[in-house]
Each structure stands twice: as structure tokens, then as C-alpha cells.
């Protein structure tokens, strides 16, 4: 191993469970001394860590598809970096790796905790946390396996300027969607959707109720709804879904920080009268599509078919700010923290 | 043709569109003179007419999967009877037929409007409006194609003492369900579910909130929910659905007479966290399963595996009462009107 590798790690822990919106007081920063590397272990200097909406759910102590974050433990989650010290043959110093050890500048563990990533010329390593990684795969699974998108259909994507949303819009088009409509929370994002991401139409949900705006953009109805928001967006979509339509529920960011249960849409009867299918999903059961996705996305990416944005926040000390900003919609595209 | 066949027809028309609960004033009874039979026509004396929940939706002037009933026209819907006069070779006098000409004692039309039914020894003709007909097929489609019921699963059926519900409970068991739970609105019906229809457990939704009662009956959760009610039942089911569960929405009788939109369940986020699929359906797109169903149900019926109840109301003049009573849950099993 290199004798120059950092031997301390700065880490962000969950100090208490938030009620409603998280605050900086729910987190604490610690610096720990790392033990010497054991045989089979590697030490990784993270370049980017990921902050994602699903993490809010894990801060609650409730049964869900993944267990809650443990109190007084370092926050876990996606991160990419490079090996700076190694006692594992497969991962020599310099290797770019992806892992789930989360919110820390230096990660050290057995080599099996890290997966080497294929570096694409001109693509920053952070894209493996976004369009080239789980974010993009989430969009692909929702459109294909869950919604069964068919060529010629109209797709509506809520939270479309977010990481998953902007991937979903472009993938929907590449899969043959005839019309792609998105929602976002600022004039700048709405402009980006049509100018950069190829959406046919977009609405700013802060301008007027989605229920009023959407019908004007979806004169022929909507066949597939890819939902990252829930609440008013889901209700508006149900109003305009065509018979036989499919709703893929990926996220419900509108309610993640609610302190009380919020009522559902008042038009669920549309499911019966228009034979709609609404299905929630998480990536957990669908990793079998990862290779298929990687192959298609690599081709699309190489052909220059994919645009992306990242909102990069500098410094592990700002990880909490980045997370809170993402929950408030301050990001365009994937929100990542640059640790270096 | 027989010269003794009745030449007048008593019919019930929709006189005005109900707001909220229908009242007798929304209907009128007329007696019309029938023209002489034309070549290719038959005249049918109805024995039973069907009153069904879906008819409430058709009384509204809104776009749905079937067009609304026309004002000042005779109510359409399922009916069974016998040919009493015929100028069509295929349907001689005495033939038992099923048709959709609805609320009248005598129906006269081209032979193509009628379908001969196979009479089963010991089974009243009315069963072709119920367990042997569309009612039973609805239960079968919901459990198989929509919910994908698998052997060994737990099923919860709302409105289980109704026509579709009592069929669904028995069919679920015959398809291999491990545990079948039902809800109904009286102690007598709850008793019937377990003693006659083979449900493992049943609750009276008038005793206490479904959300409180259901968890005690579904200690291992629910895999398939077959919903005829909506509202509080759907919310209670979402609380206890197992990961990967399916919800087949067949009806929402709880809201059919609501004058204002009612909020949906406050726990829809379960769709995402537990990867649930919720799908509404009507029989329209699934008649391709009719032959398969008829074959299986005829075998089950012949083997004595099927119990049924009918609530028979006497006289075409009481069709409106029967419909209103059915909407209020006064029936056990299929509600039919005996016209003879």
C-alpha cells in the first residue's frame, strides 16, 4: 500500500431522526482514525457522493423496502472514488470504483464492497451516480418493465428536471414516445426541459395548479405517467390518462416531509372507469435489467444522444446542505457532493 | 309466430339524472304497444332482469367506459327470458335467451340481440345473470388476469356478500388461495361468508373501522385485494398489503352516490415502498376469457363446489326499489327482479 494515503476519514452521521423537514441539527460530522489496511482491504478517496430523495425515507424508523439508517452511524449511499491504498489484487491503486459506503471522504473496507467502473472518455466519474448508474436505471425500469411504454405513446413525467426525471424524458423519446411532457418548479428548469432535454412541452407547477395546466399540454391524453412527485401531480395525471394507461410511481417527494398522512387523489375511480394500472416500484427487484440498460445507455451516450446536468456542491462538509437543497428542488439534474 | 304472445311491453325509463342517491322520481314506467314481428325478429318474455352497481355510473352524463343511459329511453342491462314468438329459425319459441335489453317485461328485437343459454339441470335461469354469467366472469377476470392470484396467497375481498364478492371468494379458494378474508355490512352476511361461502374470516364494516379490524384478521398480510367498495376498504387494505401485492379494483360502491369528489387513501405511498400494483378493470376488454371461465365454472358447479344466494324482488314495477336496495346493501348475493 501507499504510505502516503490519508489515515483519517471525515464522515457525516445521522444524530437524530427528523420530524418533517430535516435540519442540520439532525446530523453530526466526525473524524475517525482509520486502522491499518488488513489483507484483502482497500482504501478509497471518494470523488463524489450521491444525495437522493429515497434517503429521506430511510431517516424514519419505519418498515420499508430497505431498513432505516441507524442512529449514530455514518450515512450510507452511493459514492465514487479512486483506490489510494490496496491490499487486494483486483483493485490496484488508481482504480475507479463505485460503492455504497456513503457520506465520508475516505472509505476503507474489504474489496468486495467496491465495484470497478468503466471510465468513459469525457464523462466525469460522477455520472456513475447518475445517468450511467442507478438513476438512469431507475428511469429505464419504470418506463419499460413497470409502464410498458410503447412506441407512439404520450408520456408525462413529474419532477422532470430532477436526476431521474431528465433521464426518463430522454429515454422515453429514445424508446419511441411520440410526445413527452414534463413538470418542474422554475421557469429556468421548464426552459431546460424543452431546449436541452427534448421535451415537447413543460409546465411550471408553481405557476398554477397542475390540474389546470396539464390538460392544455395533453390534448390527446396521457398513456404513461412516470411520477416522482405524487400529490397534486398524481391527481392531475389521473384526470387525463387515456383508457389502458399505466402509472409508474417512482417517488412521492411531495409527501416525504409531511408530518401527517395526506389524503390521496380524489379521482382514483378513474382506475376503474378507464382501466388504468398504477404500480409503485423501487430498484431492488429489477437489477436483472442493469446489463441491458448499461449496454443501451452506453450506445446512446456514445452517439451523443444523452444530455445531462449535474448540480455539484463542493466539500463533504456541505453534504447536508446538498441533501436539503435537493429535497427543495434547488438542483437541476443529479445532485452530487464533490468530496475532493 | 304464436298469436297468443303479449303485444304490449311494460318498461322502466330514466326520466332524469340523479344527483347523489337516485330516487323513484328519476324513473318512469311506460307501457308500449309492440309492432308485429318482422322477419328475423323474436319476442321474449323476460323471467329475470339484473340490477347492478355499474348502472349507477351510467345514470350520470359523464364520459366513461360505456356511454351514459339516454334520458327518456328504457333502461338497458342484463336480462334472461324465453322466446314466446319467433320469426327467426335459430331461436324457436321456448328457447332460453340472455340479452341486454334490460328493464322491460317483454323484449322484441332482431334475433342477433339475443344469445341462447345452456340450461343446467336444477339451476334457475337467473344464474346466467349471476355466478354463471357476467358476475362470475368479473370475479374470475379480476382474480386471474388482473391480480395474478397464485396458489398459497392470502386474499381480501370487500363487499364479499355481494354477487361479485361471493363469487370471488369461492373462485379464489378453488384457484388455490390459502386464506380468504371478506367484509360485509351485517352480522348475518358475515356469518354467511364463513358458514356458506368458505371464507376463513370475515368482518362487519359497520362494527368498527375496517382499518382497525382488518389487521387482526390478516396477521400475515394480504397478497391480493379484490375491491368492490373503495374508500375506507382500500385504505385499510393498503395498510396490510404484503410486498409485491396486487389490488384489483372492480368497484367503488362507497363513492357512487357521492355528490362531491372524495379524497383518496392517505397511504398510497405504500405502492412505492412495498412495490404494489393497483389496477382497475371492467369486463369490456376481457370477454376472451368467457369460454375458459364457462368451462371451469360449469365443472365446479356440477361438482357441487359452488354456493350462491339470490335476492329476488317480484315484479317489474319493483325494479327501481330493487336497484336502490342493492345500492344500500339489502341484497345477499345477486339481486334480480322476477318479471313474471
XYZ file of C-alpha atoms in Angstrom:
680
model
C 0.000 0.000 0.000
C 0.998 3.598 -0.423
C 2.363 5.047 2.745
C 1.070 8.493 1.787
C -2.616 7.571 1.872
C -4.787 9.590 4.261
C -5.298 7.812 7.533
C -8.284 9.780 8.825
C -11.815 9.863 7.433
C -14.345 12.680 7.819
C -17.858 11.265 7.984
C -21.444 12.512 8.373
C -23.639 10.627 10.839
C -27.368 10.677 11.499
C -27.625 12.125 15.036
C -31.415 12.145 15.419
C -34.471 11.293 13.339
C -36.056 14.326 11.658
C -39.753 15.093 12.114
C -40.907 16.823 8.954
C -38.104 18.680 7.191
C -34.625 17.593 8.285
C -32.385 20.269 9.804
C -28.598 20.431 10.167
C -29.079 19.508 13.849
C -30.154 16.006 12.756
C -26.590 15.331 11.581
C -23.087 15.466 13.012
C -19.625 15.407 11.472
C -16.955 13.169 12.950
C -13.348 12.459 12.039
C -12.136 8.940 12.680
C -8.678 7.378 12.595
C -8.523 4.542 10.083
C -6.849 1.285 11.144
C -4.046 -0.126 9.033
C -5.281 -1.905 5.938
C -5.881 -5.614 6.502
C -5.210 -8.204 3.830
C -7.973 -8.002 1.168
C -8.969 -4.433 2.014
C -8.693 -1.223 0.016
C -8.768 2.453 0.940
C -10.689 4.741 -1.424
C -10.611 8.525 -1.729
C -14.127 9.475 -2.722
C -14.513 11.988 -5.514
C -18.304 12.307 -5.420
C -21.057 11.200 -3.068
C -24.706 10.975 -4.015
C -27.662 12.608 -2.237
C -31.011 11.111 -3.240
C -34.698 11.552 -2.341
C -35.033 7.956 -1.087
C -32.665 8.832 1.761
C -35.364 10.905 3.442
C -37.472 7.761 3.912
C -34.538 5.916 5.453
C -34.196 8.620 8.099
C -37.534 7.490 9.586
C -37.707 4.465 11.826
C -40.372 2.631 9.808
C -40.525 -0.672 7.996
C -39.817 -0.141 4.305
C -38.125 -1.869 1.401
C -34.746 -1.029 2.905
C -34.056 -0.727 6.624
C -33.786 2.757 8.162
C -30.450 4.474 8.660
C -29.008 3.640 12.066
C -28.616 6.479 14.530
C -25.021 7.482 15.284
C -23.776 5.620 12.247
C -22.325 7.162 9.099
C -24.918 7.786 6.381
C -24.674 5.175 3.625
C -25.401 5.716 -0.065
C -23.785 5.788 -3.476
C -20.279 7.199 -3.907
C -17.473 7.031 -6.473
C -13.758 7.441 -5.934
C -10.313 6.003 -6.575
C -8.304 3.428 -4.725
C -5.438 5.150 -2.869
C -4.137 2.138 -0.992
C -4.711 -1.518 -1.643
C -4.082 -4.955 -0.215
C -6.410 -6.530 -2.807
C -5.018 -7.673 -6.159
C -8.209 -6.975 -8.121
C -8.344 -3.303 -7.149
C -4.902 -1.726 -7.532
C -4.182 1.888 -6.587
C -5.771 4.222 -9.154
C -8.803 2.049 -9.914
C -12.097 3.975 -10.199
C -14.763 2.355 -8.032
C -18.430 2.696 -7.093
C -19.691 1.776 -3.619
C -22.468 2.315 -1.077
C -20.419 3.445 1.902
C -21.793 6.940 1.577
C -21.084 10.179 3.272
C -17.332 10.150 4.005
C -14.248 11.446 2.253
C -12.203 8.276 2.700
C -13.789 4.812 2.637
C -11.993 1.691 3.747
C -13.391 -1.836 3.593
C -12.987 -5.270 2.058
C -12.574 -5.146 -1.705
C -15.960 -6.832 -2.200
C -17.662 -3.622 -1.029
C -16.373 -1.818 -4.136
C -17.143 -2.325 -7.809
C -14.785 -1.150 -10.542
C -16.458 1.206 -13.033
C -15.636 1.500 -16.720
C -14.465 5.035 -17.335
C -15.934 6.663 -20.449
C -13.770 9.254 -22.162
C -15.048 12.725 -21.437
C -17.563 11.597 -18.847
C -16.895 12.603 -15.244
C -16.845 9.836 -12.687
C -19.934 11.371 -11.077
C -22.110 10.140 -13.967
C -21.873 6.672 -12.465
C -24.019 8.072 -9.654
C -26.451 9.473 -12.224
C -27.368 8.786 -15.821
C -24.852 5.928 -16.165
C -25.803 4.416 -12.814
C -28.793 3.749 -10.603
C -30.518 6.999 -11.517
C -30.664 6.145 -15.193
C -31.530 2.516 -14.482
C -34.451 3.678 -12.342
C -35.851 5.684 -15.242
C -35.370 2.741 -17.621
C -37.035 0.189 -15.326
C -40.017 2.486 -14.747
C -40.616 3.126 -18.430
C -40.050 -0.411 -19.682
C -40.890 -3.068 -17.123
C -43.354 -1.105 -14.981
C -45.148 1.117 -17.503
C -44.639 -0.997 -20.612
C -44.094 2.110 -22.778
C -44.963 1.517 -26.424
C -43.886 3.411 -29.482
C -46.163 6.327 -30.357
C -47.437 6.971 -26.853
C -47.648 10.190 -24.839
C -45.630 10.300 -21.615
C -45.926 12.733 -18.695
C -43.032 12.952 -16.242
C -43.310 14.833 -12.955
C -40.225 16.366 -11.401
C -38.755 16.159 -14.884
C -35.706 18.344 -14.281
C -34.519 16.086 -11.492
C -31.968 13.353 -11.996
C -34.415 10.520 -12.645
C -36.891 12.777 -14.478
C -34.448 14.182 -17.008
C -33.163 10.676 -17.704
C -36.724 9.374 -18.076
C -37.672 12.074 -20.581
C -34.763 11.299 -22.860
C -35.079 7.530 -22.545
C -38.820 7.738 -23.271
C -38.039 9.551 -26.515
C -35.330 7.055 -27.467
C -37.815 4.230 -26.811
C -40.243 5.773 -29.294
C -42.572 8.014 -27.307
C -44.490 10.343 -29.623
C -44.933 13.162 -27.109
C -43.079 13.807 -23.842
C -44.407 16.321 -21.302
C -42.642 17.322 -18.091
C -43.206 19.387 -14.978
C -40.639 21.341 -12.994
C -40.582 24.024 -10.339
C -38.990 27.044 -12.020
C -39.047 28.890 -15.336
C -35.368 28.037 -15.871
C -35.968 24.323 -15.439
C -39.025 24.400 -17.698
C -36.911 26.092 -20.371
C -34.206 23.457 -19.923
C -36.697 20.625 -20.403
C -37.690 21.784 -23.869
C -34.369 23.287 -25.010
C -31.910 20.719 -23.707
C -33.749 17.516 -22.838
C -36.062 17.359 -25.830
C -39.398 17.507 -24.018
C -42.231 18.593 -26.320
C -43.921 20.631 -23.599
C -43.330 21.522 -19.976
C -45.181 23.259 -17.171
C -44.043 25.138 -14.081
C -46.044 23.695 -11.211
C -45.534 26.856 -9.203
C -47.349 28.981 -11.803
C -50.816 27.444 -11.395
C -52.362 24.143 -10.263
C -51.042 21.214 -12.293
C -54.631 20.109 -12.687
C -55.312 23.303 -14.655
C -52.130 23.323 -16.720
C -51.734 19.690 -17.724
C -54.909 19.272 -19.819
C -53.773 22.090 -22.125
C -50.488 20.306 -22.808
C -52.048 16.852 -23.144
C -54.910 17.424 -25.551
C -54.814 13.776 -26.636
C -54.427 12.485 -23.087
C -51.525 10.671 -21.464
C -50.674 6.977 -21.875
C -47.782 6.679 -19.435
C -47.208 8.731 -16.284
C -43.795 8.498 -14.644
C -44.273 10.015 -11.196
C -41.554 11.396 -8.952
C -43.789 13.779 -7.026
C -47.183 12.334 -6.069
C -49.889 14.564 -4.566
C -51.226 17.185 -6.971
C -49.264 15.725 -9.883
C -50.786 12.276 -9.495
C -54.269 13.760 -9.250
C -53.734 15.864 -12.370
C -52.402 12.874 -14.286
C -55.385 10.704 -13.349
C -57.660 13.362 -14.865
C -56.086 12.996 -18.305
C -54.951 9.366 -18.502
C -56.177 7.551 -21.583
C -58.011 4.245 -21.287
C -55.487 1.480 -20.661
C -52.885 3.941 -19.343
C -50.114 2.989 -16.939
C -48.790 4.981 -13.990
C -45.300 4.118 -12.744
C -44.835 5.539 -9.260
C -41.155 6.080 -8.607
C -41.260 8.722 -5.901
C -43.572 10.948 -3.919
C -41.282 13.783 -2.914
C -44.353 15.951 -2.213
C -45.117 13.921 0.894
C -41.684 12.808 2.124
C -41.506 15.548 4.732
C -45.205 15.601 5.680
C -45.801 15.207 9.409
C -49.344 13.921 8.971
C -50.724 11.441 6.411
C -52.008 13.388 3.412
C -55.188 12.380 1.562
C -54.792 10.701 -1.812
C -56.207 11.872 -5.146
C -59.969 12.433 -5.299
C -60.256 10.780 -8.712
C -58.975 7.249 -8.132
C -62.221 5.940 -9.628
C -60.584 6.674 -12.988
C -58.621 3.464 -12.429
C -61.833 1.520 -12.893
C -63.645 3.604 -15.493
C -60.544 3.855 -17.694
C -58.870 0.515 -16.867
C -55.674 2.102 -15.549
C -52.767 0.312 -13.935
C -50.796 2.077 -11.215
C -47.675 0.414 -9.904
C -45.052 1.526 -7.440
C -41.503 0.315 -7.732
C -38.031 0.566 -6.331
C -34.895 -0.621 -7.998
C -34.476 -3.541 -5.621
C -36.261 -6.203 -7.630
C -35.010 -5.108 -11.027
C -31.221 -5.288 -11.058
C -31.527 -8.035 -13.666
C -32.097 -5.179 -16.161
C -28.779 -3.496 -15.270
C -26.698 -5.120 -18.017
C -29.325 -4.463 -20.694
C -29.525 -0.862 -19.554
C -25.751 -0.350 -19.424
C -25.436 -1.638 -22.964
C -28.179 0.579 -24.399
C -27.164 3.679 -22.446
C -23.525 3.319 -23.399
C -24.569 3.280 -27.055
C -26.890 6.255 -26.664
C -24.244 8.135 -24.728
C -21.508 7.432 -27.273
C -23.832 8.571 -30.058
C -24.287 11.922 -28.329
C -27.991 11.279 -27.728
C -27.887 11.981 -23.998
C -27.793 15.356 -22.284
C -27.299 15.712 -18.572
C -26.933 18.265 -15.849
C -25.292 17.936 -12.522
C -25.514 20.185 -9.555
C -22.186 19.804 -7.795
C -21.807 21.017 -4.237
C -18.233 21.343 -3.002
C -16.959 19.696 0.181
C -18.108 16.841 2.391
C -18.979 19.497 4.993
C -21.793 20.615 2.693
C -23.363 17.194 2.211
C -26.285 18.052 4.485
C -26.883 21.356 2.676
C -26.804 19.481 -0.631
C -29.334 16.940 0.602
C -31.705 19.616 1.909
C -31.302 21.678 -1.256
C -32.130 18.645 -3.389
C -35.282 17.999 -1.352
C -36.278 21.610 -2.001
C -35.634 21.331 -5.726
C -32.509 23.523 -5.858
C -30.770 21.032 -8.122
C -31.035 20.607 -11.852
C -30.229 17.057 -12.787
C -28.318 14.879 -10.386
C -27.202 16.458 -7.111
C -23.750 15.281 -6.020
C -21.206 16.361 -3.459
C -17.588 16.686 -4.581
C -15.514 15.469 -1.693
C -12.052 16.276 -3.004
C -95.425 -16.949 -34.530
C -97.781 -17.628 -31.691
C -100.863 -15.453 -31.874
C -101.243 -15.541 -28.088
C -97.970 -13.694 -27.355
C -98.319 -10.460 -25.382
C -98.422 -7.431 -27.610
C -97.665 -4.766 -25.003
C -94.446 -4.219 -23.052
C -94.091 -2.537 -19.656
C -90.767 -0.703 -19.441
C -88.839 1.458 -16.974
C -87.237 4.616 -18.355
C -84.695 7.032 -16.929
C -86.689 10.272 -16.563
C -83.955 12.473 -15.048
C -80.346 12.159 -13.939
C -79.963 11.610 -10.184
C -77.741 13.859 -8.106
C -76.406 11.761 -5.254
C -78.747 8.907 -4.334
C -81.309 8.089 -7.019
C -84.979 8.405 -6.059
C -88.101 6.860 -7.611
C -88.757 10.249 -9.246
C -85.747 9.707 -11.511
C -87.643 6.887 -13.250
C -90.986 6.404 -15.003
C -92.967 3.340 -16.062
C -94.463 3.225 -19.542
C -96.482 0.619 -21.433
C -95.900 0.450 -25.171
C -97.714 -1.398 -27.953
C -95.342 -3.750 -29.762
C -95.408 -3.765 -33.573
C -95.982 -7.050 -35.404
C -92.845 -9.193 -35.550
C -90.777 -8.538 -38.653
C -88.878 -11.294 -40.436
C -85.794 -12.226 -38.383
C -87.179 -10.875 -35.111
C -88.168 -12.621 -31.888
C -90.334 -11.642 -28.938
C -89.056 -12.673 -25.497
C -90.889 -12.834 -22.178
C -88.275 -11.929 -19.610
C -88.112 -14.043 -16.480
C -85.428 -12.086 -14.628
C -83.745 -8.733 -15.068
C -80.469 -7.742 -13.473
C -79.773 -4.681 -11.328
C -76.066 -3.950 -10.956
C -73.834 -1.345 -9.286
C -72.294 -0.227 -12.598
C -75.736 1.120 -13.623
C -75.392 3.993 -11.158
C -72.431 5.328 -13.113
C -74.354 5.151 -16.364
C -77.065 7.384 -14.893
C -74.550 10.271 -14.894
C -73.828 12.176 -18.072
C -70.069 11.682 -17.976
C -67.535 10.046 -20.271
C -66.845 6.506 -19.073
C -66.084 3.072 -20.450
C -69.686 2.736 -21.570
C -71.885 5.649 -22.648
C -74.460 7.007 -20.178
C -78.063 5.846 -20.231
C -80.156 8.050 -22.521
C -82.883 10.117 -20.892
C -86.436 9.030 -21.739
C -85.188 5.700 -23.023
C -85.775 2.314 -21.424
C -83.003 1.266 -19.040
C -80.740 -1.344 -20.620
C -78.934 -4.165 -18.828
C -78.783 -7.920 -18.492
C -81.986 -9.998 -18.640
C -82.974 -13.620 -19.250
C -86.218 -14.988 -20.607
C -87.859 -17.289 -23.140
C -88.843 -16.758 -26.723
C -92.642 -16.516 -26.947
C -92.915 -15.620 -30.631
C -90.355 -16.038 -33.362
C -89.699 -15.240 -36.981
C -86.074 -16.401 -36.659
C -85.167 -20.040 -37.297
C -82.299 -20.161 -34.827
C -84.419 -19.114 -31.859
C -87.675 -21.069 -31.833
C -90.425 -20.476 -29.282
C -89.338 -21.835 -25.880
C -85.632 -21.077 -26.268
C -83.981 -19.632 -23.139
C -82.041 -16.485 -24.011
C -79.792 -13.860 -22.421
C -79.795 -10.246 -23.646
C -79.019 -6.641 -22.718
C -82.385 -5.018 -23.436
C -82.958 -4.517 -19.760
C -85.828 -3.244 -17.716
C -88.964 -4.455 -19.525
C -91.246 -7.466 -19.213
C -91.373 -8.201 -22.947
C -88.409 -7.613 -25.246
C -88.668 -7.632 -29.024
C -85.765 -7.210 -31.434
C -83.699 -8.879 -34.152
C -82.525 -12.353 -33.168
C -78.908 -11.157 -33.061
C -79.720 -9.182 -29.896
C -80.318 -12.467 -28.028
C -77.937 -15.281 -27.118
C -79.173 -18.773 -26.340
C -78.097 -20.022 -22.914
C -77.347 -23.617 -21.966
C -79.778 -24.602 -19.234
C -78.191 -26.517 -16.350
C -80.430 -29.003 -14.547
C -81.500 -27.614 -11.207
C -80.116 -24.144 -11.847
C -82.605 -21.304 -12.247
C -82.291 -19.204 -15.378
C -81.387 -16.226 -13.180
C -77.937 -17.706 -12.520
C -76.985 -16.647 -16.037
C -77.220 -13.101 -14.705
C -75.018 -14.101 -11.760
C -72.494 -16.784 -10.981
C -72.822 -18.427 -14.407
C -72.748 -15.116 -16.261
C -71.039 -11.748 -16.211
C -70.987 -11.581 -12.415
C -68.927 -14.733 -12.096
C -66.746 -13.821 -15.070
C -65.986 -10.462 -13.434
C -64.723 -12.231 -10.315
C -62.637 -14.637 -12.414
C -61.050 -11.915 -14.562
C -60.167 -9.849 -11.502
C -58.512 -12.732 -9.671
C -56.657 -14.231 -12.622
C -55.758 -11.689 -15.281
C -55.740 -8.535 -13.143
C -54.427 -9.749 -9.782
C -52.475 -12.795 -10.959
C -53.543 -14.806 -7.904
C -51.074 -17.569 -7.053
C -51.590 -20.678 -5.019
C -50.947 -20.225 -1.307
C -51.721 -16.498 -1.185
C -54.000 -14.528 1.142
C -56.932 -12.726 -0.493
C -59.115 -9.952 0.945
C -62.459 -9.250 -0.746
C -64.534 -6.174 0.083
C -68.311 -6.312 -0.282
C -67.890 -10.068 -0.118
C -71.552 -10.966 0.349
C -72.479 -9.216 -2.881
C -72.841 -11.018 -6.180
C -69.282 -10.484 -7.425
C -67.774 -10.755 -3.944
C -69.302 -14.115 -3.037
C -68.244 -15.487 -6.419
C -64.719 -14.099 -5.961
C -64.321 -15.690 -2.545
C -65.206 -19.152 -3.802
C -63.216 -18.865 -7.008
C -60.162 -17.634 -5.074
C -60.320 -20.755 -2.935
C -60.759 -23.026 -5.967
C -57.729 -21.346 -7.558
C -55.616 -22.242 -4.529
C -55.765 -19.267 -2.166
C -54.503 -20.239 1.279
C -56.615 -17.746 3.231
C -59.692 -15.793 2.114
C -60.969 -12.824 4.141
C -64.153 -10.883 3.406
C -66.047 -7.822 4.561
C -69.804 -7.295 4.639
C -72.275 -4.907 6.217
C -74.320 -7.047 8.644
C -73.823 -9.815 11.170
C -75.986 -12.129 9.056
C -73.838 -11.605 5.965
C -70.616 -12.052 7.919
C -71.972 -15.346 9.243
C -72.897 -16.412 5.716
C -69.387 -15.700 4.423
C -67.776 -18.168 6.795
C -70.581 -20.744 7.041
C -71.716 -20.926 3.430
C -69.076 -19.396 1.183
C -65.994 -20.863 2.818
C -64.276 -17.630 3.839
C -61.704 -18.161 6.594
C -62.550 -14.894 8.305
C -64.954 -12.020 7.837
C -65.552 -8.596 9.339
C -68.637 -6.393 9.655
C -67.579 -2.965 8.429
C -70.380 -1.359 10.426
C -68.972 -2.641 13.730
C -65.730 -0.634 13.714
C -63.375 0.990 11.190
C -62.075 -1.539 8.654
C -58.628 -0.134 9.297
C -58.879 -1.382 12.879
C -60.466 -4.750 12.155
C -58.545 -5.977 9.115
C -55.043 -6.233 10.651
C -56.364 -8.678 13.254
C -57.702 -10.971 10.526
C -54.650 -10.624 8.283
C -51.758 -11.269 10.627
C -49.573 -12.402 7.723
C -50.699 -9.562 5.465
C -52.675 -9.667 2.227
C -51.317 -10.587 -1.201
C -54.393 -9.906 -3.336
C -57.145 -7.378 -2.653
C -60.317 -7.648 -4.733
C -62.139 -4.371 -4.171
C -65.825 -3.707 -4.726
C -66.103 -0.840 -2.258
C -63.177 1.609 -2.355
C -62.852 4.343 0.277
C -62.144 3.017 3.778
C -61.704 -0.539 2.483
C -58.987 0.419 0.023
C -57.175 2.411 2.689
C -57.333 -0.484 5.149
C -56.072 -2.923 2.530
C -53.098 -0.710 1.621
C -52.067 -0.798 5.287
C -51.675 -4.575 5.275
C -50.640 -5.464 1.717
C -47.532 -7.595 1.501
C -44.611 -6.553 -0.690
C -45.417 -7.354 -4.297
C -49.168 -7.413 -3.628
C -51.806 -6.728 -6.266
C -55.031 -4.745 -5.890
C -57.784 -5.435 -8.427
C -60.280 -2.575 -8.359
C -63.631 -3.808 -9.594
C -65.979 -1.317 -7.995
C -66.145 1.629 -5.657
C -69.730 1.474 -4.425
C -68.730 3.680 -1.452
C -68.439 6.682 -3.747
C -71.006 6.028 -6.491
C -73.571 8.325 -4.906
C -71.165 10.967 -3.605
C -72.074 14.478 -4.731
C -68.533 15.803 -4.236
C -65.217 14.166 -5.093
C -63.954 12.284 -2.052
C -60.264 12.210 -1.121
C -58.345 9.008 -1.806
C -56.470 6.861 0.712
C -53.810 8.611 2.804
C -51.353 5.728 2.444
C -50.809 5.457 -1.313
C -47.069 5.720 -0.695
C -47.282 2.016 0.184
C -47.410 1.410 -3.568
C -43.798 2.529 -3.794
C -42.388 1.244 -0.527
C -43.973 -2.188 -0.974
C -43.915 -2.431 -4.796
C -47.691 -2.806 -5.101
C -49.691 -2.908 -8.315
C -53.204 -1.460 -8.352
C -55.301 -1.932 -11.444
C -58.868 -1.033 -12.249
C -60.861 -3.099 -14.688
C -64.212 -3.605 -16.298
C -65.319 -6.666 -18.178
C -65.150 -4.915 -21.541
C -61.640 -5.871 -22.543
C -61.737 -9.403 -21.173
C -64.514 -11.307 -22.897
C -61.818 -13.522 -24.427
C -61.788 -15.294 -21.037
C -65.516 -16.087 -21.199
C -65.161 -19.568 -22.695
C -62.384 -20.574 -20.315
C -64.491 -19.338 -17.423
C -67.670 -21.058 -18.579
C -65.814 -24.348 -18.847
C -64.227 -24.148 -15.397
C -67.356 -22.817 -13.664
C -69.579 -25.477 -15.233
C -67.239 -28.139 -13.821
C -67.115 -26.542 -10.387
C -70.867 -26.091 -10.384
C -71.550 -29.656 -11.437
C -69.199 -30.897 -8.718
C -71.233 -29.059 -6.104
C -68.331 -26.722 -5.286
C -70.298 -23.510 -5.748
C -72.776 -21.947 -3.333
C -74.852 -18.953 -4.246
C -77.536 -16.653 -2.950
C -80.002 -14.590 -4.856
C -82.190 -11.812 -3.643
C -85.261 -11.951 -5.865
C -87.624 -8.990 -5.957
C -91.020 -9.654 -7.510
C -92.462 -7.587 -10.332
C -91.084 -5.221 -12.950
C -92.814 -2.431 -11.001
C -90.290 -3.012 -8.227
C -87.185 -2.771 -10.384
C -86.333 0.685 -9.056
C -86.777 -0.476 -5.448
C -84.544 -3.446 -6.179
C -81.844 -1.228 -7.669
C -81.919 1.188 -4.737
C -81.954 -1.681 -2.244
C -78.941 -3.237 -3.930
C -77.029 0.062 -3.728
C -77.830 0.121 0.009
C -76.626 -3.440 0.522
C -80.052 -5.035 1.136
C -79.179 -7.957 -1.114
C -77.245 -11.079 -0.325
C -75.691 -12.440 -3.481
C -77.065 -11.371 -6.830
C -80.033 -9.009 -6.833
C -82.524 -9.788 -9.594
C -86.080 -8.784 -10.445
C -88.526 -11.543 -11.366
C -90.680 -10.101 -14.088
C -93.192 -12.919 -14.454
